[in-house]
Amino acid sequence: MLKVVVGLLLALVLALMLGSYSSSGRRAQLRASHAGDMIAAWQGKELTNIFWAVQVTDIHVSKFLEPERVSAFESFCAESLAIIQPALVLVTDSFNIAHLSSINNYYRKYSGWQKEGSFHYIHQTPFGNYSFICVDATLTPGPKRPYNFFGIIRKDQMQKLSELAVESLRSNQSVWFGHYPTSTIVSSSPGIRQVMSSSVAYMCGHLHTLGGMAPVLHSQHQQGTLELELGDWMKNRRYRIFAFDHDLFSFIDLQYDEWPAILITNPKSALYSNPAVEPLKRIQHSTHIRVLVFSLDPINSVKVFIDGQELGEAEHSSGPLYVLEWSPETYINGLHEIKVQVKVKVSVTRSSVPASF
Ligand SMILES: *[C@@H]1O[C@H](CO)[C@@H](O)[C@H](O)[C@H]1NC(C)=O
Ligand SMILES: *[C@@H]1O[C@H](CO)[C@@H](O)[C@H](O)[C@H]1NC(C)=O
């Protein structure tokens, strides 16, 4: 009986957290109002106008609990990242430290950035600039649970975030990231969701998978920004690969050490589209289906299926990119399901999670 009540309560909390999100009417409106659909370049067969990156969250390094958590993370950094070769890695963990100069502040010692507080990093490529804005809503110094279930953004911190948002408008796309989902951030005006509304996505962690009750916590703000919570490293060994391909955003949430990893970047998922900022028309002008395949073993074949029918075998372009010519106009109406099947030399077959476009 108690379990049921707790279960219902959690479900209610979850409903409250996700309640104010996505409405399809609002999205249609965004799509109609989006004027920036430039089609000067579109997705062909070359490894150009594309980069990919990794997110990992809630690592919970501990001297006392589960040493495999740390050794597996070491292998992830040394081996998995060597295969994926991401342009950058976002770590959205927050720490239970006594003060910022504490020796337990691993962020200061091990991160590329090393400074605390919100910041703006621009990833520069020959084909465009991409903004990554970190939202630091942690309390200083981090008090013990349960108080740090919520993050806070004060007025002066909000002012700084607004300035970073304005700076990022010069970039092709921007991603915001932080530890806390926006539903657990108490922020001053104009509010955390408003300040990040020009970004394609906000990536965070913190809720883990709510004890298995919510294995997938993805949603969309009214303004169009995707909010993508990632399951924890601590118990569930999750990580995410995301990509920008011709300024279209795609991602896949994965389990550590399960290979091959498959990310379809064109056509991108309809469910995870942000019509307010993505040049979605490019999909209609694209000549090739594009898939990133990361594998420990040599790849035998990469097959593409649409609506259950085999479309053909994708050819290797370069790096992790596989491409297959297609006619997007065939699929202009309605939703379609795409699936990619990869066979590797050690006779393992793996399929991507079917996605709609
Ligand atoms: C990035 O933005 C620049 C300037 O607007 C544009 O020329 C370029 O084509 C964009 N890159 C991509 C991949 O769309
Ligand atoms: C990226 O930003 C730099 C520095 O502001 C600028 O010089 C460059 O033209 C930008 N690149 C693109 C492709 O927009």
Coordinates of C-alpha atoms and ligand atoms in Angstrom, one line a residue:
M1 CA 0.0 0.0 0.0
L2 CA 2.7 2.4 1.0
K3 CA 4.6 1.6 -2.3
V4 CA 1.5 2.5 -4.3
V5 CA 1.1 5.8 -2.5
V6 CA 4.7 6.7 -3.0
G7 CA 4.4 5.6 -6.6
L8 CA 1.4 7.9 -7.1
L9 CA 3.1 10.7 -5.4
L10 CA 6.1 10.4 -7.6
A11 CA 3.9 10.3 -10.6
L12 CA 2.1 13.4 -9.5
V13 CA 5.4 15.2 -8.9
L14 CA 6.5 14.1 -12.4
A15 CA 3.3 15.3 -13.9
L16 CA 3.7 18.7 -12.3
M17 CA 7.3 18.9 -13.5
L18 CA 6.4 18.1 -17.1
G19 CA 3.0 19.6 -17.0
S20 CA 3.7 23.0 -18.5
Y21 CA 5.6 21.7 -21.5
S22 CA 5.0 21.1 -25.1
S23 CA 1.9 21.8 -27.0
S24 CA 1.7 20.9 -30.6
G25 CA -0.4 24.0 -31.5
R26 CA 2.4 26.2 -30.3
R27 CA 4.9 24.3 -32.4
A28 CA 2.9 24.6 -35.5
Q29 CA 2.8 28.3 -34.9
L30 CA 6.6 28.4 -34.5
R31 CA 7.0 26.5 -37.7
A32 CA 4.8 28.9 -39.6
S33 CA 6.6 31.9 -38.3
H34 CA 10.1 30.7 -38.9
A35 CA 11.7 32.7 -41.6
G36 CA 15.4 31.7 -41.3
D37 CA 15.1 28.5 -43.4
M38 CA 18.1 29.0 -45.5
I39 CA 18.8 26.3 -48.0
A40 CA 22.1 27.5 -49.4
A41 CA 23.6 24.2 -48.3
W42 CA 22.0 20.8 -47.7
Q43 CA 22.9 17.3 -46.6
G44 CA 24.8 15.4 -49.2
K45 CA 27.4 12.7 -49.0
E46 CA 30.4 14.5 -47.6
L47 CA 31.6 14.7 -44.1
T48 CA 31.1 18.5 -44.0
N49 CA 29.0 21.0 -42.0
I50 CA 28.8 18.4 -39.2
F51 CA 30.3 17.9 -35.8
W52 CA 29.3 15.8 -32.8
A53 CA 29.8 16.0 -29.1
V54 CA 29.1 14.0 -25.9
Q55 CA 27.3 14.7 -22.6
V56 CA 27.6 12.8 -19.4
T57 CA 25.9 13.6 -16.1
D58 CA 25.6 12.8 -12.4
I59 CA 28.9 10.9 -12.2
H60 CA 28.9 10.9 -8.4
V61 CA 32.6 10.1 -7.8
S62 CA 32.9 8.6 -4.4
K63 CA 35.7 7.3 -2.3
F64 CA 33.3 5.0 -0.3
L65 CA 30.7 3.7 -2.7
E66 CA 31.0 1.4 -5.8
P67 CA 34.6 1.8 -7.0
E68 CA 33.5 0.4 -10.5
R69 CA 31.7 3.7 -11.0
V70 CA 35.0 5.5 -11.2
S71 CA 37.0 2.7 -13.1
A72 CA 34.2 2.5 -15.7
F73 CA 34.3 6.2 -16.1
E74 CA 38.0 6.0 -16.7
S75 CA 37.5 3.4 -19.4
F76 CA 34.7 5.6 -20.9
C77 CA 37.1 8.6 -21.1
A78 CA 40.1 6.5 -22.4
E79 CA 38.3 4.1 -24.7
S80 CA 34.8 5.2 -25.6
L81 CA 35.7 8.8 -26.2
A82 CA 38.7 7.6 -28.3
I83 CA 36.2 5.9 -30.6
I84 CA 33.7 8.7 -30.7
Q85 CA 36.2 11.5 -30.9
P86 CA 33.7 14.2 -29.9
A87 CA 34.4 17.9 -30.6
L88 CA 33.7 18.5 -26.9
V89 CA 32.3 16.8 -23.8
L90 CA 29.7 18.4 -21.5
V91 CA 29.7 17.2 -17.9
T92 CA 26.6 18.3 -16.1
D93 CA 27.3 17.1 -12.6
S94 CA 27.1 19.2 -9.4
F95 CA 29.1 18.7 -6.3
N96 CA 28.5 18.4 -2.6
I97 CA 31.5 20.4 -1.6
A98 CA 32.1 22.5 1.4
H99 CA 33.4 25.5 -0.5
L100 CA 34.6 26.3 -4.0
S101 CA 38.3 26.0 -3.2
S102 CA 37.9 22.6 -1.5
I103 CA 40.2 19.9 -2.8
N104 CA 37.0 18.0 -3.6
N105 CA 36.1 20.5 -6.2
Y106 CA 37.1 18.2 -9.1
Y107 CA 35.6 20.6 -11.6
R108 CA 38.3 23.2 -10.8
K109 CA 41.0 20.6 -11.2
Y110 CA 39.8 18.4 -14.1
S111 CA 37.5 20.5 -16.4
G112 CA 38.7 22.4 -19.4
W113 CA 37.1 25.6 -18.2
Q114 CA 38.0 25.4 -14.5
K115 CA 36.1 28.5 -13.3
E116 CA 32.8 28.4 -11.5
G117 CA 29.7 30.3 -12.5
S118 CA 27.8 30.5 -15.8
F119 CA 29.9 30.9 -18.9
H120 CA 29.7 31.0 -22.7
Y121 CA 32.0 28.8 -24.8
I122 CA 32.0 29.2 -28.6
H123 CA 33.0 26.1 -30.7
Q124 CA 34.4 27.5 -33.9
T125 CA 34.4 25.5 -37.1
P126 CA 35.1 26.5 -40.7
F127 CA 31.3 26.2 -41.4
G128 CA 30.0 28.1 -38.4
N129 CA 30.2 29.1 -34.8
Y130 CA 28.3 27.1 -32.1
S131 CA 27.5 28.5 -28.7
F132 CA 27.5 26.4 -25.5
I133 CA 26.2 28.3 -22.5
C134 CA 26.5 26.8 -19.0
V135 CA 23.8 27.6 -16.5
D136 CA 25.3 27.4 -13.0
A137 CA 22.3 27.3 -10.6
T138 CA 24.1 25.5 -7.8
L139 CA 24.0 27.0 -4.4
T140 CA 27.3 28.3 -3.0
P141 CA 28.6 26.5 -1.1
G142 CA 26.7 23.3 -1.8
P143 CA 24.6 22.4 1.2
K144 CA 23.7 18.8 1.8
R145 CA 20.5 17.1 0.5
P146 CA 17.6 17.6 0.5
Y147 CA 18.1 21.4 0.2
N148 CA 20.1 21.1 -3.1
F149 CA 17.3 19.4 -4.9
F150 CA 16.5 22.8 -6.2
G151 CA 18.8 25.2 -7.9
I152 CA 18.7 29.0 -7.7
I153 CA 19.4 31.8 -10.1
R154 CA 19.6 35.2 -8.5
K155 CA 18.9 38.5 -10.2
D156 CA 22.6 39.3 -10.9
Q157 CA 23.2 35.8 -12.3
M158 CA 20.1 36.2 -14.5
Q159 CA 21.5 39.5 -15.8
K160 CA 24.7 37.7 -16.8
L161 CA 22.8 34.9 -18.5
S162 CA 20.8 37.5 -20.5
E163 CA 24.0 39.0 -21.7
L164 CA 25.4 35.6 -22.7
A165 CA 22.1 34.9 -24.6
V166 CA 22.5 38.1 -26.6
E167 CA 26.2 37.2 -27.4
S168 CA 25.1 33.8 -28.6
L169 CA 22.7 35.3 -31.2
R170 CA 25.8 35.7 -33.5
S171 CA 26.3 32.0 -33.5
N172 CA 24.7 29.5 -36.0
Q173 CA 23.1 27.5 -33.1
S174 CA 23.3 27.5 -29.4
V175 CA 22.9 24.8 -26.8
W176 CA 22.5 25.6 -23.1
F177 CA 23.5 23.1 -20.4
G178 CA 23.5 22.8 -16.7
H179 CA 22.9 20.3 -13.9
Y180 CA 19.3 21.2 -13.0
P181 CA 16.2 20.7 -15.1
T182 CA 14.4 24.1 -15.5
S183 CA 11.5 22.7 -13.4
T184 CA 13.8 22.5 -10.4
I185 CA 15.4 26.0 -10.8
V186 CA 14.0 28.9 -8.9
S187 CA 14.9 31.9 -11.0
S188 CA 14.3 35.6 -11.1
S189 CA 12.6 37.5 -13.9
P190 CA 12.3 36.9 -16.9
G191 CA 12.7 33.3 -15.9
I192 CA 15.1 30.6 -16.9
R193 CA 13.1 29.2 -19.9
Q194 CA 12.6 32.7 -21.3
V195 CA 16.3 33.5 -21.1
M196 CA 17.4 30.4 -23.0
S197 CA 14.6 30.6 -25.6
S198 CA 16.9 31.2 -28.6
S199 CA 18.7 27.9 -28.0
V200 CA 17.8 24.7 -29.8
A201 CA 18.2 22.6 -26.7
Y202 CA 18.9 22.7 -23.0
M203 CA 20.7 19.6 -21.7
C204 CA 20.8 18.7 -18.0
G205 CA 20.8 15.9 -15.5
H206 CA 20.0 15.7 -11.8
L207 CA 16.8 13.6 -11.7
H208 CA 18.7 10.4 -12.8
T209 CA 15.8 8.2 -14.1
L210 CA 13.7 8.9 -11.0
G211 CA 14.4 5.4 -9.7
G212 CA 13.4 3.8 -13.0
M213 CA 10.0 5.5 -13.0
A214 CA 11.0 7.9 -15.7
P215 CA 13.6 6.3 -18.0
V216 CA 13.2 9.1 -20.5
L217 CA 12.8 12.7 -19.4
H218 CA 12.6 14.8 -22.6
S219 CA 10.2 17.7 -23.1
Q220 CA 9.9 21.0 -25.0
H221 CA 9.4 24.5 -23.8
Q222 CA 6.6 26.7 -25.1
Q223 CA 9.3 28.8 -26.8
G224 CA 10.5 25.7 -28.7
T225 CA 13.7 24.9 -26.8
L226 CA 14.0 21.1 -26.2
E227 CA 14.7 20.2 -22.7
L228 CA 16.7 16.9 -22.6
E229 CA 17.4 15.4 -19.3
L230 CA 20.0 12.6 -19.4
G231 CA 20.0 9.6 -17.1
D232 CA 22.9 9.4 -14.7
W233 CA 26.3 7.8 -15.0
M234 CA 26.2 6.9 -11.3
K235 CA 23.9 3.9 -11.5
N236 CA 22.7 3.7 -15.0
R237 CA 25.9 4.4 -16.9
R238 CA 24.2 6.7 -19.4
Y239 CA 25.8 9.0 -21.9
R240 CA 24.6 11.0 -24.9
I241 CA 26.0 11.7 -28.3
F242 CA 24.6 14.8 -30.0
A243 CA 25.3 16.4 -33.4
F244 CA 24.8 19.4 -35.5
D245 CA 24.5 18.4 -39.2
H246 CA 23.9 21.4 -41.5
D247 CA 22.7 23.2 -38.3
L248 CA 20.1 20.5 -37.6
F249 CA 20.3 19.1 -34.1
S250 CA 20.1 15.4 -33.3
F251 CA 21.0 13.2 -30.4
I252 CA 20.8 9.7 -29.0
D253 CA 21.0 8.5 -25.4
L254 CA 23.1 5.5 -24.9
Q255 CA 24.4 2.9 -22.5
Y256 CA 28.1 2.8 -21.7
D257 CA 30.0 0.1 -23.6
E258 CA 27.2 -1.0 -25.9
W259 CA 28.5 -0.8 -29.5
P260 CA 28.0 0.1 -32.2
A261 CA 26.4 3.5 -31.4
I262 CA 24.1 4.8 -34.1
L263 CA 23.0 8.4 -34.6
I264 CA 20.8 9.3 -37.7
T265 CA 21.5 13.0 -38.4
N266 CA 19.4 13.3 -41.6
P267 CA 16.4 13.1 -41.7
K268 CA 16.3 14.2 -38.1
S269 CA 13.5 13.2 -35.7
A270 CA 10.2 15.1 -36.1
L271 CA 9.5 14.7 -32.4
Y272 CA 12.7 16.5 -31.4
S273 CA 12.5 19.4 -33.9
N274 CA 12.8 23.0 -32.9
P275 CA 11.1 24.8 -35.8
A276 CA 11.9 28.2 -34.1
V277 CA 15.6 27.9 -34.8
E278 CA 16.4 24.9 -37.0
P279 CA 16.5 25.2 -40.8
L280 CA 14.2 22.1 -41.2
K281 CA 13.6 22.8 -44.9
R282 CA 17.0 21.5 -45.6
I283 CA 15.8 18.0 -45.1
Q284 CA 13.5 18.3 -48.1
H285 CA 16.5 19.4 -50.2
S286 CA 18.9 16.8 -49.0
T287 CA 20.3 14.2 -51.3
H288 CA 21.4 11.7 -48.7
I289 CA 20.3 10.0 -45.6
R290 CA 23.2 10.5 -43.1
V291 CA 24.1 8.3 -40.2
L292 CA 27.0 8.4 -37.7
V293 CA 28.2 4.9 -36.7
F294 CA 30.7 4.5 -33.9
S295 CA 32.0 1.0 -33.5
L296 CA 34.6 -1.0 -31.6
D297 CA 34.8 -3.6 -34.3
P298 CA 35.1 -3.2 -38.1
I299 CA 31.7 -2.5 -39.7
N300 CA 30.3 -5.0 -42.2
S301 CA 27.1 -3.2 -43.3
V302 CA 24.8 -0.3 -42.6
K303 CA 21.3 -0.9 -43.9
V304 CA 18.5 1.7 -43.9
F305 CA 14.8 0.8 -43.5
I306 CA 11.9 3.2 -44.0
D307 CA 8.4 2.2 -42.8
G308 CA 9.7 -1.3 -42.5
Q309 CA 11.0 -1.6 -46.0
E310 CA 14.7 -1.9 -46.8
L311 CA 15.9 1.2 -48.7
G312 CA 19.4 0.0 -49.3
E313 CA 22.9 -0.2 -47.9
A314 CA 24.6 3.0 -46.9
E315 CA 28.1 3.6 -48.1
H316 CA 31.0 4.8 -46.1
S317 CA 31.7 8.5 -46.6
S318 CA 34.5 9.2 -44.2
G319 CA 35.1 9.1 -40.5
P320 CA 32.0 7.7 -38.8
L321 CA 29.6 9.0 -41.5
Y322 CA 27.6 6.6 -43.7
V323 CA 25.3 7.9 -46.5
L324 CA 22.5 6.6 -48.7
E325 CA 21.0 8.5 -51.6
W326 CA 17.2 9.1 -51.1
S327 CA 14.3 11.1 -52.5
P328 CA 12.8 13.1 -49.6
E329 CA 9.8 14.1 -51.7
T330 CA 8.5 10.5 -51.4
Y331 CA 8.0 11.1 -47.7
I332 CA 6.7 14.6 -47.7
N333 CA 3.3 13.7 -46.2
G334 CA 2.7 12.3 -42.8
L335 CA 5.1 10.7 -40.3
H336 CA 7.5 8.0 -41.3
E337 CA 9.7 5.6 -39.4
I338 CA 13.4 5.2 -40.1
K339 CA 15.6 2.5 -38.7
V340 CA 19.3 1.7 -39.3
Q341 CA 20.7 -1.7 -38.9
V342 CA 24.5 -2.1 -38.4
K343 CA 26.4 -5.4 -38.7
V344 CA 29.9 -5.6 -37.4
K345 CA 32.6 -8.3 -37.9
V346 CA 32.0 -10.2 -34.6
S347 CA 28.6 -11.1 -35.8
V348 CA 26.7 -8.6 -33.6
T349 CA 23.7 -6.9 -35.2
R350 CA 22.4 -3.7 -33.7
S351 CA 19.6 -1.5 -34.8
S352 CA 19.0 2.2 -34.1
V353 CA 15.9 3.0 -32.1
P354 CA 13.2 3.6 -34.8
A355 CA 12.7 7.4 -35.2
S356 CA 9.9 9.4 -36.9
F357 CA 10.7 12.2 -39.3
Ligands
LIG1 C1 26.5 29.3 -40.2 O1 26.2 30.7 -40.4 C2 26.9 31.4 -41.4 C3 26.6 32.8 -41.3 O2 25.2 33.0 -41.3 C4 26.5 30.7 -42.7 O3 27.2 31.3 -43.8 C5 26.8 29.3 -42.7 O4 26.3 28.6 -43.9 C6 26.1 28.6 -41.5 N1 26.5 27.2 -41.4 C7 25.7 26.2 -41.7 C8 26.3 24.8 -41.5 O5 24.5 26.3 -42.0
LIG2 C1 33.0 32.8 -36.1 O1 33.4 33.8 -35.2 C2 34.6 34.5 -35.5 C3 34.9 35.4 -34.4 O2 33.8 36.2 -34.1 C4 34.4 35.2 -36.8 O3 35.6 35.8 -37.2 C5 34.0 34.1 -37.9 O4 33.8 34.8 -39.1 C6 32.8 33.3 -37.5 N1 32.6 32.2 -38.4 C7 31.5 32.0 -39.1 C8 31.5 30.9 -40.1 O5 30.5 32.7 -38.9

